[in-house]
Amino acid sequence: MPTCFYNTLTRKKEEFKPIKSGAVGMYTCGPTVYNFAHIGNFRAYIFEDLLRRYLKFKGYDVTQVMNITDVDDKIIRDSNKAKNSIAEYTKPYRDAFFEDLDTLRIERAEYYPAATDHIPEMVQLVQALLEKGIGYRSDDGSVYFKVSAYPDYGKLAHLNIDEMRRGSRVQSDEYEKEEIRDFALWKSWKEADGEVYWETEIGKGRPGWHIECSAMSTKYLGNHFDIHTGGVDNIFPHHENEIAQSEAATGEKFVNYWLHCEHLMVEGDKMSKSAGNFYRLRELLDKGIDPSAIRYTLLSTHYRQKLNFTFDKLEAAGKSITRLRDFKKSLSGEFKEGQLQVNDITEKYLAEFEAALDDDLNISGALGAVFSLMHEINAFRQGTELCSEDARAVLKTLEKIDSILNVLTEKEDKLSDEETQLIKARATARKERNWAEADRIRDQLLNLGIILEDTPQGTVWKRKIGIK
Ligand code: AMP
Ligand code: ZN
């Protein structure tokens, strides 16, 4: 079955065909590092992680580029307020971003170019547009993109260009532009920018936001590449402008497939910094929520559907992961020798898992296949004893599945001293047949997020996933 993705450009599901056989070039719009990312941002990065991991699962050699926006109006405003350079100001947020990626088990991209390291590439692109008469200078030395000179403008967002208001200078904040729909490629230095500027062939100033992504994507992936992603809020104007700049400058097609994820919502509104209705990853971790429950919650709704954030969803995600991990654990240990019996079951559900993801990353279908695999193997075990070959085959299937989900392995987990002491104290209480004390300690451990199970082999513990 071919792999299909919904392409925002054509508004259709299309078969994915890479430009170069066996390889995929993919650009993903990254964070603006003026603050900590919120989990809405991480919905986008986890969708991109799913896409990247699935392409690798299918055997593609993936080159992913994610930009770091480390210069923009907000960064300049806040760093000036803090009397810091933009490099000093953005560093902690940038470091936190990478830490958060690891916490959410998001696989690293091949490149994380920072905007401030790529000013010459942006200047070159602006120069090319000036030479073609598609870029023009305003009185203050800034450079704008002339939308009327690029007839394809609007093809991604499906805008009717004639309906866009033209020439209404008075309503525009940036009244240096010729038309309201024109956008800045280069912003000339103003006093409020303070120390933030570059002296370049096109003057003293700094780049516009959109030109960043055009310059850095083509530097690492070439003028024409396979996939560009982001959240739906990026479609217009950011991605529309990227297409216009890149295609006008190079004369080549920019990107074949545009994939956009829907928003993470809070009570009907987009989770965003400006609306103030956001959760940062750290805040959730401080509440004792396991990062894999957050990953699972953000991953398990189809990327083109809005996802409403609730604590109940995190709790449910924790339970699903626990069931899967318990299933995996039940397959390790000693099994009888014998012939493989469960091959039909593992093959059937792995094929279902793959077919679902081939269909525009249908994660609900894929997860459905994983739980069906678990049910069917458990049902099989009711009647027939598994042999070691069977256990190995199921574990291998789970490993393949988890190369995408990445929630099945528990991070190396150690008990704290307090937890160890409590478990010992409970064992002593049980030996002394002091059941009331043993139950009290069990509850105390449960409050700390430790679940105890008394098995014939002794007491085993696991951490509760979800909310402590
Ligand atoms: P920003 O730092 O605002 O430029 O956003 C970085 C990425 O996060 C972009 O791809 C945005 O589209 C995406 N994003 C921002 N808010 C949300 C949200 N509530 N849900 C999903 N993606 C989001
Ligand atoms: Zn971008």
mmCIF file with all atom_site columns, C-alpha atoms in Angstrom, residues 85-232:
data_model
loop_
_atom_site.group_PDB
_atom_site.id
_atom_site.type_symbol
_atom_site.label_atom_id
_atom_site.label_alt_id
_atom_site.label_comp_id
_atom_site.label_asym_id
_atom_site.label_entity_id
_atom_site.label_seq_id
_atom_site.pdbx_PDB_ins_code
_atom_site.Cartn_x
_atom_site.Cartn_y
_atom_site.Cartn_z
_atom_site.occupancy
_atom_site.B_iso_or_equiv
_atom_site.pdbx_formal_charge
_atom_site.auth_seq_id
_atom_site.auth_comp_id
_atom_site.auth_asym_id
_atom_site.auth_atom_id
_atom_site.pdbx_PDB_model_num
ATOM 1   C CA . SER A 1 85  ? 22.393  40.573 24.323  1.00 0.00 ? 85  SER A CA 1
ATOM 2   C CA . ILE A 1 86  ? 19.974  38.446 22.275  1.00 0.00 ? 86  ILE A CA 1
ATOM 3   C CA . ALA A 1 87  ? 22.447  35.540 22.459  1.00 0.00 ? 87  ALA A CA 1
ATOM 4   C CA . GLU A 1 88  ? 22.525  35.663 26.269  1.00 0.00 ? 88  GLU A CA 1
ATOM 5   C CA . TYR A 1 89  ? 18.809  36.247 26.484  1.00 0.00 ? 89  TYR A CA 1
ATOM 6   C CA . THR A 1 90  ? 17.805  33.312 24.279  1.00 0.00 ? 90  THR A CA 1
ATOM 7   C CA . LYS A 1 91  ? 20.338  30.737 25.548  1.00 0.00 ? 91  LYS A CA 1
ATOM 8   C CA . PRO A 1 92  ? 18.358  29.373 28.529  1.00 0.00 ? 92  PRO A CA 1
ATOM 9   C CA . TYR A 1 93  ? 15.209  28.965 26.392  1.00 0.00 ? 93  TYR A CA 1
ATOM 10  C CA . ARG A 1 94  ? 17.133  27.252 23.676  1.00 0.00 ? 94  ARG A CA 1
ATOM 11  C CA . ASP A 1 95  ? 18.759  24.877 26.174  1.00 0.00 ? 95  ASP A CA 1
ATOM 12  C CA . ALA A 1 96  ? 15.358  24.195 27.760  1.00 0.00 ? 96  ALA A CA 1
ATOM 13  C CA . PHE A 1 97  ? 13.891  23.440 24.340  1.00 0.00 ? 97  PHE A CA 1
ATOM 14  C CA . PHE A 1 98  ? 16.433  20.679 23.687  1.00 0.00 ? 98  PHE A CA 1
ATOM 15  C CA . GLU A 1 99  ? 15.957  19.300 27.180  1.00 0.00 ? 99  GLU A CA 1
ATOM 16  C CA . ASP A 1 100 ? 12.191  19.208 26.603  1.00 0.00 ? 100 ASP A CA 1
ATOM 17  C CA . LEU A 1 101 ? 12.658  17.399 23.276  1.00 0.00 ? 101 LEU A CA 1
ATOM 18  C CA . ASP A 1 102 ? 14.576  14.676 25.109  1.00 0.00 ? 102 ASP A CA 1
ATOM 19  C CA . THR A 1 103 ? 12.025  14.502 27.916  1.00 0.00 ? 103 THR A CA 1
ATOM 20  C CA . LEU A 1 104 ? 9.269   13.904 25.354  1.00 0.00 ? 104 LEU A CA 1
ATOM 21  C CA . ARG A 1 105 ? 11.449  11.352 23.543  1.00 0.00 ? 105 ARG A CA 1
ATOM 22  C CA . ILE A 1 106 ? 11.397  13.342 20.331  1.00 0.00 ? 106 ILE A CA 1
ATOM 23  C CA . GLU A 1 107 ? 14.126  12.152 18.020  1.00 0.00 ? 107 GLU A CA 1
ATOM 24  C CA . ARG A 1 108 ? 16.667  14.819 17.160  1.00 0.00 ? 108 ARG A CA 1
ATOM 25  C CA . ALA A 1 109 ? 16.579  16.368 13.680  1.00 0.00 ? 109 ALA A CA 1
ATOM 26  C CA . GLU A 1 110 ? 19.755  16.336 11.610  1.00 0.00 ? 110 GLU A CA 1
ATOM 27  C CA . TYR A 1 111 ? 20.092  20.148 11.700  1.00 0.00 ? 111 TYR A CA 1
ATOM 28  C CA . TYR A 1 112 ? 18.932  22.909 14.051  1.00 0.00 ? 112 TYR A CA 1
ATOM 29  C CA . PRO A 1 113 ? 20.135  26.056 12.293  1.00 0.00 ? 113 PRO A CA 1
ATOM 30  C CA . ALA A 1 114 ? 19.805  29.321 14.215  1.00 0.00 ? 114 ALA A CA 1
ATOM 31  C CA . ALA A 1 115 ? 18.656  32.401 12.323  1.00 0.00 ? 115 ALA A CA 1
ATOM 32  C CA . THR A 1 116 ? 21.515  34.569 13.619  1.00 0.00 ? 116 THR A CA 1
ATOM 33  C CA . ASP A 1 117 ? 24.067  32.141 12.124  1.00 0.00 ? 117 ASP A CA 1
ATOM 34  C CA . HIS A 1 118 ? 22.546  32.492 8.640   1.00 0.00 ? 118 HIS A CA 1
ATOM 35  C CA . ILE A 1 119 ? 22.326  36.224 7.964   1.00 0.00 ? 119 ILE A CA 1
ATOM 36  C CA . PRO A 1 120 ? 24.571  36.068 4.811   1.00 0.00 ? 120 PRO A CA 1
ATOM 37  C CA . GLU A 1 121 ? 22.278  33.420 3.251   1.00 0.00 ? 121 GLU A CA 1
ATOM 38  C CA . MET A 1 122 ? 19.228  35.592 3.950   1.00 0.00 ? 122 MET A CA 1
ATOM 39  C CA . VAL A 1 123 ? 20.935  38.680 2.534   1.00 0.00 ? 123 VAL A CA 1
ATOM 40  C CA . GLN A 1 124 ? 21.747  36.757 -0.651  1.00 0.00 ? 124 GLN A CA 1
ATOM 41  C CA . LEU A 1 125 ? 18.114  35.775 -1.070  1.00 0.00 ? 125 LEU A CA 1
ATOM 42  C CA . VAL A 1 126 ? 16.929  39.347 -0.528  1.00 0.00 ? 126 VAL A CA 1
ATOM 43  C CA . GLN A 1 127 ? 19.497  40.542 -3.083  1.00 0.00 ? 127 GLN A CA 1
ATOM 44  C CA . ALA A 1 128 ? 18.194  38.047 -5.636  1.00 0.00 ? 128 ALA A CA 1
ATOM 45  C CA . LEU A 1 129 ? 14.655  39.345 -5.103  1.00 0.00 ? 129 LEU A CA 1
ATOM 46  C CA . LEU A 1 130 ? 15.799  42.980 -5.380  1.00 0.00 ? 130 LEU A CA 1
ATOM 47  C CA . GLU A 1 131 ? 17.596  42.199 -8.641  1.00 0.00 ? 131 GLU A CA 1
ATOM 48  C CA . LYS A 1 132 ? 14.437  40.648 -10.073 1.00 0.00 ? 132 LYS A CA 1
ATOM 49  C CA . GLY A 1 133 ? 12.365  43.659 -9.092  1.00 0.00 ? 133 GLY A CA 1
ATOM 50  C CA . ILE A 1 134 ? 10.219  41.503 -6.787  1.00 0.00 ? 134 ILE A CA 1
ATOM 51  C CA . GLY A 1 135 ? 11.791  43.046 -3.706  1.00 0.00 ? 135 GLY A CA 1
ATOM 52  C CA . TYR A 1 136 ? 11.685  46.826 -3.320  1.00 0.00 ? 136 TYR A CA 1
ATOM 53  C CA . ARG A 1 137 ? 13.100  49.309 -0.888  1.00 0.00 ? 137 ARG A CA 1
ATOM 54  C CA . SER A 1 138 ? 11.020  51.613 1.232   1.00 0.00 ? 138 SER A CA 1
ATOM 55  C CA . ASP A 1 139 ? 12.094  55.103 2.282   1.00 0.00 ? 139 ASP A CA 1
ATOM 56  C CA . ASP A 1 140 ? 13.569  53.876 5.569   1.00 0.00 ? 140 ASP A CA 1
ATOM 57  C CA . GLY A 1 141 ? 15.803  51.290 3.813   1.00 0.00 ? 141 GLY A CA 1
ATOM 58  C CA . SER A 1 142 ? 13.711  48.223 4.651   1.00 0.00 ? 142 SER A CA 1
ATOM 59  C CA . VAL A 1 143 ? 13.036  45.751 1.836   1.00 0.00 ? 143 VAL A CA 1
ATOM 60  C CA . TYR A 1 144 ? 9.562   44.412 1.053   1.00 0.00 ? 144 TYR A CA 1
ATOM 61  C CA . PHE A 1 145 ? 8.250   41.629 -1.150  1.00 0.00 ? 145 PHE A CA 1
ATOM 62  C CA . LYS A 1 146 ? 5.950   42.922 -3.885  1.00 0.00 ? 146 LYS A CA 1
ATOM 63  C CA . VAL A 1 147 ? 3.057   40.470 -3.821  1.00 0.00 ? 147 VAL A CA 1
ATOM 64  C CA . SER A 1 148 ? 1.585   41.811 -7.072  1.00 0.00 ? 148 SER A CA 1
ATOM 65  C CA . ALA A 1 149 ? 4.782   40.716 -8.869  1.00 0.00 ? 149 ALA A CA 1
ATOM 66  C CA . TYR A 1 150 ? 4.214   37.077 -7.924  1.00 0.00 ? 150 TYR A CA 1
ATOM 67  C CA . PRO A 1 151 ? 0.968   35.859 -9.542  1.00 0.00 ? 151 PRO A CA 1
ATOM 68  C CA . ASP A 1 152 ? 0.924   32.509 -7.700  1.00 0.00 ? 152 ASP A CA 1
ATOM 69  C CA . TYR A 1 153 ? 0.601   34.193 -4.319  1.00 0.00 ? 153 TYR A CA 1
ATOM 70  C CA . GLY A 1 154 ? -2.180  32.580 -2.282  1.00 0.00 ? 154 GLY A CA 1
ATOM 71  C CA . LYS A 1 155 ? -1.884  29.039 -3.670  1.00 0.00 ? 155 LYS A CA 1
ATOM 72  C CA . LEU A 1 156 ? -1.150  27.384 -0.318  1.00 0.00 ? 156 LEU A CA 1
ATOM 73  C CA . ALA A 1 157 ? -3.708  29.203 1.803   1.00 0.00 ? 157 ALA A CA 1
ATOM 74  C CA . HIS A 1 158 ? -6.131  29.148 -1.167  1.00 0.00 ? 158 HIS A CA 1
ATOM 75  C CA . LEU A 1 159 ? -6.635  32.857 -1.027  1.00 0.00 ? 159 LEU A CA 1
ATOM 76  C CA . ASN A 1 160 ? -8.228  34.790 -3.790  1.00 0.00 ? 160 ASN A CA 1
ATOM 77  C CA . ILE A 1 161 ? -5.568  37.346 -4.384  1.00 0.00 ? 161 ILE A CA 1
ATOM 78  C CA . ASP A 1 162 ? -7.910  39.855 -6.001  1.00 0.00 ? 162 ASP A CA 1
ATOM 79  C CA . GLU A 1 163 ? -10.052 39.838 -2.922  1.00 0.00 ? 163 GLU A CA 1
ATOM 80  C CA . MET A 1 164 ? -7.129  40.786 -0.729  1.00 0.00 ? 164 MET A CA 1
ATOM 81  C CA . ARG A 1 165 ? -7.275  44.490 -0.047  1.00 0.00 ? 165 ARG A CA 1
ATOM 82  C CA . ARG A 1 166 ? -4.785  46.405 -2.102  1.00 0.00 ? 166 ARG A CA 1
ATOM 83  C CA . GLY A 1 167 ? -3.170  49.762 -1.557  1.00 0.00 ? 167 GLY A CA 1
ATOM 84  C CA . SER A 1 168 ? -4.851  50.556 1.743   1.00 0.00 ? 168 SER A CA 1
ATOM 85  C CA . ARG A 1 169 ? -1.779  52.173 3.177   1.00 0.00 ? 169 ARG A CA 1
ATOM 86  C CA . VAL A 1 170 ? -3.530  54.044 5.901   1.00 0.00 ? 170 VAL A CA 1
ATOM 87  C CA . GLN A 1 171 ? -4.683  50.895 7.666   1.00 0.00 ? 171 GLN A CA 1
ATOM 88  C CA . SER A 1 172 ? -1.259  49.393 7.732   1.00 0.00 ? 172 SER A CA 1
ATOM 89  C CA . ASP A 1 173 ? 1.086   49.763 10.664  1.00 0.00 ? 173 ASP A CA 1
ATOM 90  C CA . GLU A 1 174 ? 4.015   49.462 8.359   1.00 0.00 ? 174 GLU A CA 1
ATOM 91  C CA . TYR A 1 175 ? 3.030   52.295 6.059   1.00 0.00 ? 175 TYR A CA 1
ATOM 92  C CA . GLU A 1 176 ? 6.387   52.230 4.282   1.00 0.00 ? 176 GLU A CA 1
ATOM 93  C CA . LYS A 1 177 ? 5.045   49.382 2.143   1.00 0.00 ? 177 LYS A CA 1
ATOM 94  C CA . GLU A 1 178 ? 3.409   49.982 -1.203  1.00 0.00 ? 178 GLU A CA 1
ATOM 95  C CA . GLU A 1 179 ? 0.520   47.627 -0.493  1.00 0.00 ? 179 GLU A CA 1
ATOM 96  C CA . ILE A 1 180 ? -0.852  46.243 2.707   1.00 0.00 ? 180 ILE A CA 1
ATOM 97  C CA . ARG A 1 181 ? -0.336  42.633 1.604   1.00 0.00 ? 181 ARG A CA 1
ATOM 98  C CA . ASP A 1 182 ? 3.382   43.167 0.925   1.00 0.00 ? 182 ASP A CA 1
ATOM 99  C CA . PHE A 1 183 ? 5.634   41.798 3.623   1.00 0.00 ? 183 PHE A CA 1
ATOM 100 C CA . ALA A 1 184 ? 9.079   42.629 5.038   1.00 0.00 ? 184 ALA A CA 1
ATOM 101 C CA . LEU A 1 185 ? 12.131  40.753 3.817   1.00 0.00 ? 185 LEU A CA 1
ATOM 102 C CA . TRP A 1 186 ? 14.617  42.991 5.616   1.00 0.00 ? 186 TRP A CA 1
ATOM 103 C CA . LYS A 1 187 ? 13.937  45.481 8.393   1.00 0.00 ? 187 LYS A CA 1
ATOM 104 C CA . SER A 1 188 ? 16.220  48.481 8.556   1.00 0.00 ? 188 SER A CA 1
ATOM 105 C CA . TRP A 1 189 ? 17.643  49.421 11.943  1.00 0.00 ? 189 TRP A CA 1
ATOM 106 C CA . LYS A 1 190 ? 15.537  51.573 14.261  1.00 0.00 ? 190 LYS A CA 1
ATOM 107 C CA . GLU A 1 191 ? 16.527  53.013 17.592  1.00 0.00 ? 191 GLU A CA 1
ATOM 108 C CA . ALA A 1 192 ? 14.356  50.538 19.451  1.00 0.00 ? 192 ALA A CA 1
ATOM 109 C CA . ASP A 1 193 ? 16.498  47.705 18.013  1.00 0.00 ? 193 ASP A CA 1
ATOM 110 C CA . GLY A 1 194 ? 19.445  48.903 20.130  1.00 0.00 ? 194 GLY A CA 1
ATOM 111 C CA . GLU A 1 195 ? 22.488  46.718 19.568  1.00 0.00 ? 195 GLU A CA 1
ATOM 112 C CA . VAL A 1 196 ? 20.605  44.213 17.431  1.00 0.00 ? 196 VAL A CA 1
ATOM 113 C CA . TYR A 1 197 ? 21.633  44.749 13.806  1.00 0.00 ? 197 TYR A CA 1
ATOM 114 C CA . TRP A 1 198 ? 23.874  43.410 11.068  1.00 0.00 ? 198 TRP A CA 1
ATOM 115 C CA . GLU A 1 199 ? 25.884  45.615 8.699   1.00 0.00 ? 199 GLU A CA 1
ATOM 116 C CA . THR A 1 200 ? 25.346  43.951 5.328   1.00 0.00 ? 200 THR A CA 1
ATOM 117 C CA . GLU A 1 201 ? 25.390  44.617 1.563   1.00 0.00 ? 201 GLU A CA 1
ATOM 118 C CA . ILE A 1 202 ? 21.712  45.496 1.774   1.00 0.00 ? 202 ILE A CA 1
ATOM 119 C CA . GLY A 1 203 ? 22.173  47.854 4.692   1.00 0.00 ? 203 GLY A CA 1
ATOM 120 C CA . LYS A 1 204 ? 22.133  47.932 8.476   1.00 0.00 ? 204 LYS A CA 1
ATOM 121 C CA . GLY A 1 205 ? 19.260  45.962 9.916   1.00 0.00 ? 205 GLY A CA 1
ATOM 122 C CA . ARG A 1 206 ? 17.882  42.510 10.519  1.00 0.00 ? 206 ARG A CA 1
ATOM 123 C CA . PRO A 1 207 ? 15.924  39.871 8.593   1.00 0.00 ? 207 PRO A CA 1
ATOM 124 C CA . GLY A 1 208 ? 12.150  39.453 8.497   1.00 0.00 ? 208 GLY A CA 1
ATOM 125 C CA . TRP A 1 209 ? 10.856  36.216 10.000  1.00 0.00 ? 209 TRP A CA 1
ATOM 126 C CA . HIS A 1 210 ? 9.708   34.533 6.772   1.00 0.00 ? 210 HIS A CA 1
ATOM 127 C CA . ILE A 1 211 ? 13.003  34.924 4.921   1.00 0.00 ? 211 ILE A CA 1
ATOM 128 C CA . GLU A 1 212 ? 14.720  32.917 7.661   1.00 0.00 ? 212 GLU A CA 1
ATOM 129 C CA . CYS A 1 213 ? 12.936  29.729 6.781   1.00 0.00 ? 213 CYS A CA 1
ATOM 130 C CA . SER A 1 214 ? 13.386  30.183 3.021   1.00 0.00 ? 214 SER A CA 1
ATOM 131 C CA . ALA A 1 215 ? 17.136  30.732 3.422   1.00 0.00 ? 215 ALA A CA 1
ATOM 132 C CA . MET A 1 216 ? 17.802  27.957 5.917   1.00 0.00 ? 216 MET A CA 1
ATOM 133 C CA . SER A 1 217 ? 15.622  25.306 4.303   1.00 0.00 ? 217 SER A CA 1
ATOM 134 C CA . THR A 1 218 ? 17.246  25.710 0.891   1.00 0.00 ? 218 THR A CA 1
ATOM 135 C CA . LYS A 1 219 ? 20.741  25.873 2.373   1.00 0.00 ? 219 LYS A CA 1
ATOM 136 C CA . TYR A 1 220 ? 20.376  22.420 3.953   1.00 0.00 ? 220 TYR A CA 1
ATOM 137 C CA . LEU A 1 221 ? 17.845  20.739 1.639   1.00 0.00 ? 221 LEU A CA 1
ATOM 138 C CA . GLY A 1 222 ? 18.314  22.404 -1.767  1.00 0.00 ? 222 GLY A CA 1
ATOM 139 C CA . ASN A 1 223 ? 15.961  24.747 -3.668  1.00 0.00 ? 223 ASN A CA 1
ATOM 140 C CA . HIS A 1 224 ? 13.385  21.996 -4.133  1.00 0.00 ? 224 HIS A CA 1
ATOM 141 C CA . PHE A 1 225 ? 12.663  19.494 -1.362  1.00 0.00 ? 225 PHE A CA 1
ATOM 142 C CA . ASP A 1 226 ? 10.026  17.000 -0.273  1.00 0.00 ? 226 ASP A CA 1
ATOM 143 C CA . ILE A 1 227 ? 8.139   17.987 2.864   1.00 0.00 ? 227 ILE A CA 1
ATOM 144 C CA . HIS A 1 228 ? 7.512   21.170 4.846   1.00 0.00 ? 228 HIS A CA 1
ATOM 145 C CA . THR A 1 229 ? 5.513   21.102 8.062   1.00 0.00 ? 229 THR A CA 1
ATOM 146 C CA . GLY A 1 230 ? 4.183   23.302 10.847  1.00 0.00 ? 230 GLY A CA 1
ATOM 147 C CA . GLY A 1 231 ? 1.009   24.061 12.739  1.00 0.00 ? 231 GLY A CA 1
ATOM 148 C CA . VAL A 1 232 ? -2.032  25.322 10.800  1.00 0.00 ? 232 VAL A CA 1
#
